[in-house]
Short mmCIF file of C-alpha atoms and ligand atoms in Angstrom, two decimals:
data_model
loop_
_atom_site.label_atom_id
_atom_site.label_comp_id
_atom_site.label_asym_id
_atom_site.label_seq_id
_atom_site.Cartn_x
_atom_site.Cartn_y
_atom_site.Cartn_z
CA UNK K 1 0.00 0.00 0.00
CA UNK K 2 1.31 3.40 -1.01
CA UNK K 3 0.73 6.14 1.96
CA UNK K 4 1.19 9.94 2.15
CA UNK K 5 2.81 12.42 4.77
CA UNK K 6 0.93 15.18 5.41
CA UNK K 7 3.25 17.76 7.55
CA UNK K 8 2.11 21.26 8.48
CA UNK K 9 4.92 23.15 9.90
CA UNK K 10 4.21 26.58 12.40
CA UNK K 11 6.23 28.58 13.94
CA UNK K 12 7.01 26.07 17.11
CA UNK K 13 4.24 23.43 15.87
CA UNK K 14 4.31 20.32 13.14
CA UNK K 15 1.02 18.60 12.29
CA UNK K 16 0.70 15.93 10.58
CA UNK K 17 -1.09 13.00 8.97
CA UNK K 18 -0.94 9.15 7.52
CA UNK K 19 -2.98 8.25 4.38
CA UNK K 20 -3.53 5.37 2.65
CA UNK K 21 -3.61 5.74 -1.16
CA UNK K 22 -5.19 3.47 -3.79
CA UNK K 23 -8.93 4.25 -3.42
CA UNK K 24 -11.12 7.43 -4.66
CA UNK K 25 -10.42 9.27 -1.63
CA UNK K 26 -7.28 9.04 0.51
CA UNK K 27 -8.21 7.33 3.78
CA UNK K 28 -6.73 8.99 7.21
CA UNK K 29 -4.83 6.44 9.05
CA UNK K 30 -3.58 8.80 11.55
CA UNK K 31 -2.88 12.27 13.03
CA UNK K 32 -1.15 13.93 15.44
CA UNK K 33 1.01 16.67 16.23
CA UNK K 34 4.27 18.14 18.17
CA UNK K 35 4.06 21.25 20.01
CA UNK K 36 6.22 23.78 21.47
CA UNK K 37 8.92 22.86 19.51
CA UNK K 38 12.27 24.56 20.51
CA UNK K 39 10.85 25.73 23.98
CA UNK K 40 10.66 23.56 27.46
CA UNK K 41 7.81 21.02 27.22
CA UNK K 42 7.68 19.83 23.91
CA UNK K 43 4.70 17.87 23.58
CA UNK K 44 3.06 14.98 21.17
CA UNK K 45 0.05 13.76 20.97
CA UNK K 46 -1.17 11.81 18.25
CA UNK K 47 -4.02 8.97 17.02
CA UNK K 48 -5.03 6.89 15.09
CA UNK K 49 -8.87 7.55 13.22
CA UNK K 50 -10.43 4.57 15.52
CA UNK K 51 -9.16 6.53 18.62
CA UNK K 52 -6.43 4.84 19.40
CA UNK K 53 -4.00 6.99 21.42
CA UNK K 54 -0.64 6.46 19.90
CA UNK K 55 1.66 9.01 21.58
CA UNK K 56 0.46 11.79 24.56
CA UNK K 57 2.75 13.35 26.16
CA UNK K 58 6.62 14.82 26.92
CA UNK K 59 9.29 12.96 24.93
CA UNK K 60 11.96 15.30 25.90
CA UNK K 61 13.71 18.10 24.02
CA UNK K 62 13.31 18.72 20.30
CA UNK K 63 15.40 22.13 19.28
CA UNK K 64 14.01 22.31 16.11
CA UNK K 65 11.70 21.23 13.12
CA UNK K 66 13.93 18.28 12.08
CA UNK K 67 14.02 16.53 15.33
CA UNK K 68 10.54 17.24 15.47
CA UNK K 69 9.85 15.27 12.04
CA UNK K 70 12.31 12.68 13.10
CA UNK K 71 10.22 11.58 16.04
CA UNK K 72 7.13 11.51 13.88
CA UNK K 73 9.10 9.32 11.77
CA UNK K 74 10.19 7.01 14.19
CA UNK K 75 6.48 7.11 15.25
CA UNK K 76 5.10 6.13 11.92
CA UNK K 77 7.84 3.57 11.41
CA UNK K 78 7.23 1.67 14.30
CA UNK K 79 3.20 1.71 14.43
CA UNK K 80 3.67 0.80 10.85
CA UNK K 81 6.33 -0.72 9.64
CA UNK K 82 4.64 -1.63 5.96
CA UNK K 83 4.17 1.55 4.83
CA UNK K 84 5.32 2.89 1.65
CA UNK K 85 5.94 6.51 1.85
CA UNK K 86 5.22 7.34 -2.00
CA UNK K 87 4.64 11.49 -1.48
CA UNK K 88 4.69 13.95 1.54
CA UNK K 89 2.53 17.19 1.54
CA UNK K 90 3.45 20.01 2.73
CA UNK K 91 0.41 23.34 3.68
CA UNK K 92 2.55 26.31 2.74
CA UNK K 93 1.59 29.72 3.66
CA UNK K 94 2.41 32.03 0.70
CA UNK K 95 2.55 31.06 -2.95
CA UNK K 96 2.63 34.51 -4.21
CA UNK K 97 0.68 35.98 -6.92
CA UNK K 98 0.60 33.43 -9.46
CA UNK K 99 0.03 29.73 -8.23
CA UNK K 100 -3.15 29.43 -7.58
CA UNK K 101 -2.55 25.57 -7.25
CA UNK K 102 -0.51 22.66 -5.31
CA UNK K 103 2.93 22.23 -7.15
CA UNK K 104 5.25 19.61 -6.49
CA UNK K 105 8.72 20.60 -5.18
CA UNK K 106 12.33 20.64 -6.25
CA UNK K 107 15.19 22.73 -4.92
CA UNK K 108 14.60 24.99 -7.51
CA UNK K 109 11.22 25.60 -6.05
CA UNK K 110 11.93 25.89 -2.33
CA UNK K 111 13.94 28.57 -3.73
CA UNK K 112 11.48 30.66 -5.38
CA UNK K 113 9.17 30.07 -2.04
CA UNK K 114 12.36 31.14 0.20
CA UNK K 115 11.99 34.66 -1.28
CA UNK K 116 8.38 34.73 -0.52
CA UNK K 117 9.75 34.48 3.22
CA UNK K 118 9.52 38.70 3.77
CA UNK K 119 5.23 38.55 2.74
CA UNK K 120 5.18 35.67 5.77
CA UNK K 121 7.97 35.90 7.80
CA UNK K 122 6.51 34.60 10.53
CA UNK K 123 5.61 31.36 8.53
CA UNK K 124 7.19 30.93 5.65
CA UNK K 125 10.52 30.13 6.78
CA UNK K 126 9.23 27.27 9.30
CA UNK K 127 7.20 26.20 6.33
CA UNK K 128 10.05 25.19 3.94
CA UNK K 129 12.00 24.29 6.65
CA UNK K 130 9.74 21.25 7.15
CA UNK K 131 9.87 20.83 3.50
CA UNK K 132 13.82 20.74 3.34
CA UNK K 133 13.52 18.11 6.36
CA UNK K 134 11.23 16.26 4.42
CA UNK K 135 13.45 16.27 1.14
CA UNK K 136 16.33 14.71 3.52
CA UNK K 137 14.59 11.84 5.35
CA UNK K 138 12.15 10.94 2.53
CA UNK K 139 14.67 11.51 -0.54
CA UNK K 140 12.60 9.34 -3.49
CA UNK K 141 8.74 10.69 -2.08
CA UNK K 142 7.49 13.82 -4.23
CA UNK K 143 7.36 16.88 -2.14
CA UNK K 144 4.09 18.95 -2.97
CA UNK K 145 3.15 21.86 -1.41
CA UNK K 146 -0.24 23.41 -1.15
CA UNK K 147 -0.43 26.74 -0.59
CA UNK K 148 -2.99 29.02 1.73
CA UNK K 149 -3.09 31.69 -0.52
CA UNK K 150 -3.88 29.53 -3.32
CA UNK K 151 -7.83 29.34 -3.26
CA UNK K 152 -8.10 33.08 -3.21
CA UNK K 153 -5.84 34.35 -6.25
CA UNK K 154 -8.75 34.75 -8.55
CA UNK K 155 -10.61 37.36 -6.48
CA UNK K 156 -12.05 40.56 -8.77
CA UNK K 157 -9.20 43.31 -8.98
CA UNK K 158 -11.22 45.32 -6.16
CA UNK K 159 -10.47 42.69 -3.58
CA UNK K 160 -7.38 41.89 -4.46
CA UNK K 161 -5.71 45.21 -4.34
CA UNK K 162 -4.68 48.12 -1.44
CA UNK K 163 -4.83 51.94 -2.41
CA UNK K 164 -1.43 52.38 -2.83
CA UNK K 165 0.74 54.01 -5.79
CA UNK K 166 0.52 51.06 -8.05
CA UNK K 167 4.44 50.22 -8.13
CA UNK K 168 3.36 48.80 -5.28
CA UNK K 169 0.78 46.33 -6.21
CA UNK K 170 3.46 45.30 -8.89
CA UNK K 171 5.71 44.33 -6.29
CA UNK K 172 3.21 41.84 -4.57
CA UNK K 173 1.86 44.02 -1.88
CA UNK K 174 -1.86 42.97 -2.49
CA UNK K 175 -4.94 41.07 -0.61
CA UNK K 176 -3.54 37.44 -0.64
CA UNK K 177 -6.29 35.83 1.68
CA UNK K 178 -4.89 32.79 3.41
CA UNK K 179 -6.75 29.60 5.44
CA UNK K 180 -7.74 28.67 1.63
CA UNK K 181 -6.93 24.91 2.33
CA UNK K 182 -9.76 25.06 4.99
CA UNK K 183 -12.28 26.87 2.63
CA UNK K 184 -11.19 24.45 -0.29
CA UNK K 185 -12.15 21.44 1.89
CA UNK K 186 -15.99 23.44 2.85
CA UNK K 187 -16.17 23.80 -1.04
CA UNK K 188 -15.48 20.40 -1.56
CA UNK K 189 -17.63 19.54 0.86
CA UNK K 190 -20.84 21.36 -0.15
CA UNK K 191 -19.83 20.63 -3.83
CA UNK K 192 -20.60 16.64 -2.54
CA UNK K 193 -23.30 16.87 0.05
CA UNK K 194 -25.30 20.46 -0.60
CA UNK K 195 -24.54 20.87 -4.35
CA UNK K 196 -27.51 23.85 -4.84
CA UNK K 197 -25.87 25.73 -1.76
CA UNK K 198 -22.35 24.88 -3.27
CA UNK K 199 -23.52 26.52 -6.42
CA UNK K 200 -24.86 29.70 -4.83
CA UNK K 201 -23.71 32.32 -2.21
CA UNK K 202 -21.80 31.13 0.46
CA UNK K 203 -19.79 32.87 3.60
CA UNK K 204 -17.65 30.39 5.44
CA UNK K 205 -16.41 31.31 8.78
CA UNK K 206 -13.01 29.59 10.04
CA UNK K 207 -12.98 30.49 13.51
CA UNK K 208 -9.86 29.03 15.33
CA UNK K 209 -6.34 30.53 16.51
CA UNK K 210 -6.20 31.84 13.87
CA UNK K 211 -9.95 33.79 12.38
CA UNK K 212 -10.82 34.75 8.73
CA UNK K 213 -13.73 34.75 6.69
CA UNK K 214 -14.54 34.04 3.30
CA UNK K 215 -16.89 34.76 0.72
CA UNK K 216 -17.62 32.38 -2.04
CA UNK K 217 -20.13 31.95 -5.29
CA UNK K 218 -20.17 28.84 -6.93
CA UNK K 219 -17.75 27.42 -4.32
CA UNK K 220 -14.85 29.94 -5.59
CA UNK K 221 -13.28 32.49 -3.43
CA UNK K 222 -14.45 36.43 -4.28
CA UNK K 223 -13.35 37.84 -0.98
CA UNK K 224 -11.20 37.19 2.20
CA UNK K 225 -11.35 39.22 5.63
CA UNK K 226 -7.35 38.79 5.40
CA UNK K 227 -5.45 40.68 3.04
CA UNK K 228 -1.19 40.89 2.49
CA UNK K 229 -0.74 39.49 6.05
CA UNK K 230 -2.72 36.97 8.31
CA UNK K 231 -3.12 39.52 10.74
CA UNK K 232 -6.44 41.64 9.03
CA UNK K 233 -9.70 41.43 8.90
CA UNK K 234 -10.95 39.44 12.75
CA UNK K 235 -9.20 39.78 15.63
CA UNK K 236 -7.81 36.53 16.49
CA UNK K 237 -6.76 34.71 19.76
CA UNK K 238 -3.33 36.75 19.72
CA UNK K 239 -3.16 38.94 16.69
CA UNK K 240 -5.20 41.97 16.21
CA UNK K 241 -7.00 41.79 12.69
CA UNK K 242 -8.09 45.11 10.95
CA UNK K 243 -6.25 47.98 12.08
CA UNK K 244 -6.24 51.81 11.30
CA UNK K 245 -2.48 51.95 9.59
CA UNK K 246 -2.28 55.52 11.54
CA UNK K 247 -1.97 52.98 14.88
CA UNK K 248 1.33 51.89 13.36
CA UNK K 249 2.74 55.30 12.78
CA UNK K 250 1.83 56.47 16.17
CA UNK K 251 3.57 53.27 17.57
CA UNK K 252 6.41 54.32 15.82
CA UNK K 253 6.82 57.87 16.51
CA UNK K 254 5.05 57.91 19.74
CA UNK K 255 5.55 55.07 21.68
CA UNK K 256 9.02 54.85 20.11
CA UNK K 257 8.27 50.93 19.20
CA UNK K 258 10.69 49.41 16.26
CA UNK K 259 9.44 47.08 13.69
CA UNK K 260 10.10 43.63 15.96
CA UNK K 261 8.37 44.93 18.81
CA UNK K 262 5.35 46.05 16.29
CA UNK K 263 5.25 42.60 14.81
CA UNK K 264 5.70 40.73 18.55
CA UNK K 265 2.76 43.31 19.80
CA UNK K 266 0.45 42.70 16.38
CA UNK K 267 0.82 39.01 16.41
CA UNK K 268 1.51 37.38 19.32
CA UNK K 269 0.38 40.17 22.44
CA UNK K 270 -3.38 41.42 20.83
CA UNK K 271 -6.69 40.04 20.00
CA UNK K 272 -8.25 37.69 22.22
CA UNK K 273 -5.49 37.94 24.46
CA UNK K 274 -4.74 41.28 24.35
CA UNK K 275 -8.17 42.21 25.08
CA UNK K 276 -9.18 39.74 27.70
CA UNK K 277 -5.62 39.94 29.77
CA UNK K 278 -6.07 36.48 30.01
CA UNK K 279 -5.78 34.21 27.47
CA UNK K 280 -5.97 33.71 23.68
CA UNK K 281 -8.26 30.31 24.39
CA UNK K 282 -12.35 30.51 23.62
CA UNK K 283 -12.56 28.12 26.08
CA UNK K 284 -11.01 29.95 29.06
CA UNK K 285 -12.33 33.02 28.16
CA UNK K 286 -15.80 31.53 27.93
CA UNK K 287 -15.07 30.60 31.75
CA UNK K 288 -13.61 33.12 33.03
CA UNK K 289 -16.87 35.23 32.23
CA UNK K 290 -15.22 38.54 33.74
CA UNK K 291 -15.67 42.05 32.28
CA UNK K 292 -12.82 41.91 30.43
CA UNK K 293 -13.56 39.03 29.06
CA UNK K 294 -17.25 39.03 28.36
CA UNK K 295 -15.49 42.47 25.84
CA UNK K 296 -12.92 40.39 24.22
CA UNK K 297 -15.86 38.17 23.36
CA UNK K 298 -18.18 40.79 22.13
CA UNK K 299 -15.22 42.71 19.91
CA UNK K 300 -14.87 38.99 18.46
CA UNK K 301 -18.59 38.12 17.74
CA UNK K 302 -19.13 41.88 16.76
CA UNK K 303 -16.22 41.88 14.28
CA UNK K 304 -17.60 38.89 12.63
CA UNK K 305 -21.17 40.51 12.10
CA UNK K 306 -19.63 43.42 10.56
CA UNK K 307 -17.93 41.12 8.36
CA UNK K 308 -20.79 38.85 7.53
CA UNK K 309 -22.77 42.02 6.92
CA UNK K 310 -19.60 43.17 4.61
CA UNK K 311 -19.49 39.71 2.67
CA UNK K 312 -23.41 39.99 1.48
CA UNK K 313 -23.11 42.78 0.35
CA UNK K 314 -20.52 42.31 -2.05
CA UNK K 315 -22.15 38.70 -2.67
CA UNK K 316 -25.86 40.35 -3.24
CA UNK K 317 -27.13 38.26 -0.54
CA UNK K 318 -26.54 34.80 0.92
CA UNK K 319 -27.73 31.24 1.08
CA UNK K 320 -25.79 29.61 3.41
CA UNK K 321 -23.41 30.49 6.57
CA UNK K 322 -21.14 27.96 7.67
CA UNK K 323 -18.95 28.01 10.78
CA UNK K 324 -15.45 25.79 10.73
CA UNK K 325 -12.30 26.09 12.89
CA UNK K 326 -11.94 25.12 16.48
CA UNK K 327 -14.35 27.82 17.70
CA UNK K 328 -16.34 27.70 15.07
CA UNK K 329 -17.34 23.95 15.65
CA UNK K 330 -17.56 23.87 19.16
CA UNK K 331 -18.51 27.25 20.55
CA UNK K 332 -22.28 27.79 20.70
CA UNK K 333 -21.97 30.78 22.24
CA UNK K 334 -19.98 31.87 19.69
CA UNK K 335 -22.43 31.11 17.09
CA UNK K 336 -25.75 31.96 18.94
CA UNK K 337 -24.12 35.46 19.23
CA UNK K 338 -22.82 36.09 15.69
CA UNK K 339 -26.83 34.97 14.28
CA UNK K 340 -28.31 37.20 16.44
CA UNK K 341 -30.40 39.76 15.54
CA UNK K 342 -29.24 38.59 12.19
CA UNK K 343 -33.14 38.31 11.19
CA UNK K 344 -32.97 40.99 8.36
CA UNK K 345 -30.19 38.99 6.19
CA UNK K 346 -32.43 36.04 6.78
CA UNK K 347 -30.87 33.92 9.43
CA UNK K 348 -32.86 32.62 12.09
CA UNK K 349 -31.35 30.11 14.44
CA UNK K 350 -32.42 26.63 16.13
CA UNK K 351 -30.81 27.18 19.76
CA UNK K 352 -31.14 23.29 20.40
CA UNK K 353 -29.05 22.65 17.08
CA UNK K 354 -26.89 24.74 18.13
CA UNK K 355 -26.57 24.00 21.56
CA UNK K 356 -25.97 20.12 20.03
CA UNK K 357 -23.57 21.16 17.33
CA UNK K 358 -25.77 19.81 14.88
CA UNK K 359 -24.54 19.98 11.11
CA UNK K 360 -27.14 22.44 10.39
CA UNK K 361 -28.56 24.91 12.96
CA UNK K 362 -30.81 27.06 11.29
CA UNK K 363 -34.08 26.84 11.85
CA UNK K 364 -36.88 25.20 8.39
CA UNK K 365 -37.93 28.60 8.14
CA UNK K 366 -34.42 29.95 7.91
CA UNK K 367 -34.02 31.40 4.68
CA UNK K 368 -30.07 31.16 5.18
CA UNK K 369 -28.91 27.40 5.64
CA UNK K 370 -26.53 27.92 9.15
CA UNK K 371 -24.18 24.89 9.10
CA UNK K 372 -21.47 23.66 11.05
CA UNK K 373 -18.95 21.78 8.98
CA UNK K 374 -15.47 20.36 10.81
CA UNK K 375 -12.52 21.68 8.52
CA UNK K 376 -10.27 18.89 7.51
CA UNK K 377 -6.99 20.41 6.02
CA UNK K 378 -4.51 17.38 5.88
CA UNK K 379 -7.13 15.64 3.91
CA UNK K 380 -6.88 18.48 1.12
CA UNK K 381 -3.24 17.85 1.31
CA UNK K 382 -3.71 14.64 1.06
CA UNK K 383 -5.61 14.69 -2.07
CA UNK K 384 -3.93 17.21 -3.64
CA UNK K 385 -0.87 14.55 -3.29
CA UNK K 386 -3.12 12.13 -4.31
CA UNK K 387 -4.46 13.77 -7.71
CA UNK K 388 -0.84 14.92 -8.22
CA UNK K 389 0.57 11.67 -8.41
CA UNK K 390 -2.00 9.95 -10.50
CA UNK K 391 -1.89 13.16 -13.25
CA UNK K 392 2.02 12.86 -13.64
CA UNK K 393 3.62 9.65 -12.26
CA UNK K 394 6.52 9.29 -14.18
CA UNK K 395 7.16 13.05 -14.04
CA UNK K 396 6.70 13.57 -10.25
CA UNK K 397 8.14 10.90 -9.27
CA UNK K 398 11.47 11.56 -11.16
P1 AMP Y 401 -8.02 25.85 16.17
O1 AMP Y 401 -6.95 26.90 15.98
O2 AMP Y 401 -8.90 25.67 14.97
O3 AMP Y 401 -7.49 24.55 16.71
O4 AMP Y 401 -9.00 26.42 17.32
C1 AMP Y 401 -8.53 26.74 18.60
C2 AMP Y 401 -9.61 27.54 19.32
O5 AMP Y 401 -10.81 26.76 19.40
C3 AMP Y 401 -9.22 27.92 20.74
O6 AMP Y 401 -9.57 29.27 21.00
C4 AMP Y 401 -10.10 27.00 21.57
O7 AMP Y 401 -10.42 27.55 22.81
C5 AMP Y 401 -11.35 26.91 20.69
N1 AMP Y 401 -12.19 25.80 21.12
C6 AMP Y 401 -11.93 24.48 21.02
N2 AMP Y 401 -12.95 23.77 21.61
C7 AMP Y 401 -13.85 24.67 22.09
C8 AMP Y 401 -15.09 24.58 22.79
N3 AMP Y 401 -15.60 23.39 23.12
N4 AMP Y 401 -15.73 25.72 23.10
C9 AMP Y 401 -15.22 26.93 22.79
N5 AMP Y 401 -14.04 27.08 22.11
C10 AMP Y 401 -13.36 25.98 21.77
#
């Protein structure tokens, strides 16, 4: 049996997945990830999809990426020792603004990517460094890499553009959108189990860590809350989303702040966090139920309204709303206060649906469909690998 890696490398964390190959979908064998890589208290956890728990817990140091994918290959290898490791996918933050699909890699490539690193910097760079792992333990798998940006580089000219002096937009300072392997999956999705919805007006909210929104007709991307950088549009647990650009000047004249500290106060110290004082987690927040936090919660859910009010208008209306992303699948609160008073754009809400995380939680008379759809990224890697391989076998695999 031929299987595929599926590795998606942050800053300090590497995801990842097993899947078999050979039938019209690839079929998850396992996932898992390593955390806090490079700090004290690395941690793994991983499973297989019947449950069973195959690592949870402190293995020891791991300094960087590498030793991180080495222990998920020594994991793999021993839990299954038959596997044939035929391709390894890699999510990659930035493609730029011309691939709008996966590509498989060569040094060449990685190359090309690495000067992408300044439009993520934050990302990129652990990104390829998974990749470059990858290419040394897994020398004869093809390396593909599917790219966030990717799903949103057909947007109209309006949303894909800032209004700057136009050497600018030349240079690739423009509205990249990013989560796209998350929205491709929800297109996929609908395309397979809602087709009329799939082929209408849709606004799909990925709600985790990280927040954006997207707005799609006939399951394409038109518009993205996020624009250059992941930090617009929502706040998010620790970054700030949309911003006056006059904050940034005043950081830097005022408060004297260079451009690290503006970055380390933008992404890591704002949003949720920032906000609340507390935490950057829905769940503690939801909890803590202080002032503080009851705001952080509002700004959140208010931000998304705006948004969602934002999104229909440039779509001329909407037929379906569907929440994804850790918060966005499990918070009811979450949802319950982004639909309401959302009567006039013709959502209505069932609270026991919602309070059950049911797949759809609108109400029959609901003229919106409100659905809750778990995101499934690795998969999209995983057949992206999948369709790659099959298209171009001799190529690819040269
Ligand atoms: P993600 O980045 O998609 O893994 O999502 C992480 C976010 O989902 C964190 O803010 C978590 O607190 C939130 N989350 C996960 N489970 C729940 C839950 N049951 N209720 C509220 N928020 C949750």
């Amino acid at each position: 049996m031929t299987h595929v890696v599926t590795l998606n490398a942050g800053s300090s964390s590497l995801k990842f997945g097993l899947f078999e190959l050979g039938g019209s979908d690839p079929v998850t064998v396992c996932t898992g990830a390593v955390d806090r890589i490079g700090e004290p208290g690395t941690f793994v956890k991983a499973r297989t999809v019947d449950g069973e728990v195959l690592a949870n817990g402190t293995p020891g140091a791991m300094p960087d990426h590498a030793s991180a994918l080495d222990w998920v290959l020594v994991l793999l290898g021993r839990t299954y020792p038959e596997c044939e490791i035929t391709a390894v996918g890699h999510r990659i933050v930035h493609g730029g603004p011309d691939i709008d699909t996966p590509l498989p890699l060569t040094a060449m490539s990685i190359t090309a990517l690495d000067k992408l690193s300044p439009f993520a910097p934050l990302h990129q760079p652990h990104n390829l460094a998974g990749v470059r792992a990858a290419m040394a333990r897994f020398p004869n798998a093809v390396q593909i890499a599917c790219f966030d940006t990717a799903f949103h580089r057909h947007h109209p000219w309006e949303n894909d553009v800032f209004a700057l002096p136009r050497e600018y937009y030349d240079k690739g300072v423009r509205r990249y959108g990013f989560h796209g392997l998350s929205y491709e999956y929800i297109s996929d999705h609908l395309a397979e189990t809602a087709p009329l919805l799939h082929a209408g007006r849709v606004v799909v909210a990925h709600l985790g860590n990280g927040a954006s929104m997207c707005a799609m007709i006939g399951g394409r991307s038109v518009g993205s809350t996020m624009g250059f950088s992941a930090l617009d549009g929502l706040p998010m647990g620790t970054r700030c989303g949309q911003l006056d650009p006059g904050v940034l000047l005043y950081l830097m004249e005022q408060e004297g702040l260079s451009a690290s500290e503006i970055s380390d106060l933008l992404f890591k110290r704002s949003g949720l966090l920032g906000l609340s004082g507390l935490s950057n987690d829905m769940r503690t927040l939801e909890r803590a139920d202080t002032r503080e936090t009851r705001q952080a919660i509002s700004y959140f859910t208010f931000r998304i309204r705006r948004e969602l009010g934002a999104m229909s208008a440039i779509l001329g209306g909407i037929d379906a709303l569907v929440f994804t992303g850790g918060i966005g699948e499990n918070s009811r609160l979450v949802r319950d206060r982004v639909c309401s008073g959302m009567g006039w754009l013709g959502i209505e809400l069932d609270p026991d649906a919602n309070a059950d995380n049911d797949r759809i939680i609108s109400t029959n008379l609901s003229r919106v469909s409100v659905m809750v759809i778990p995101t499934n990224e690795e998969l999209v890697i995983a057949r992206a690998a999948a369709d790659l391989l099959a298209a171009q076998p001799n190529e690819a695999r040269a």
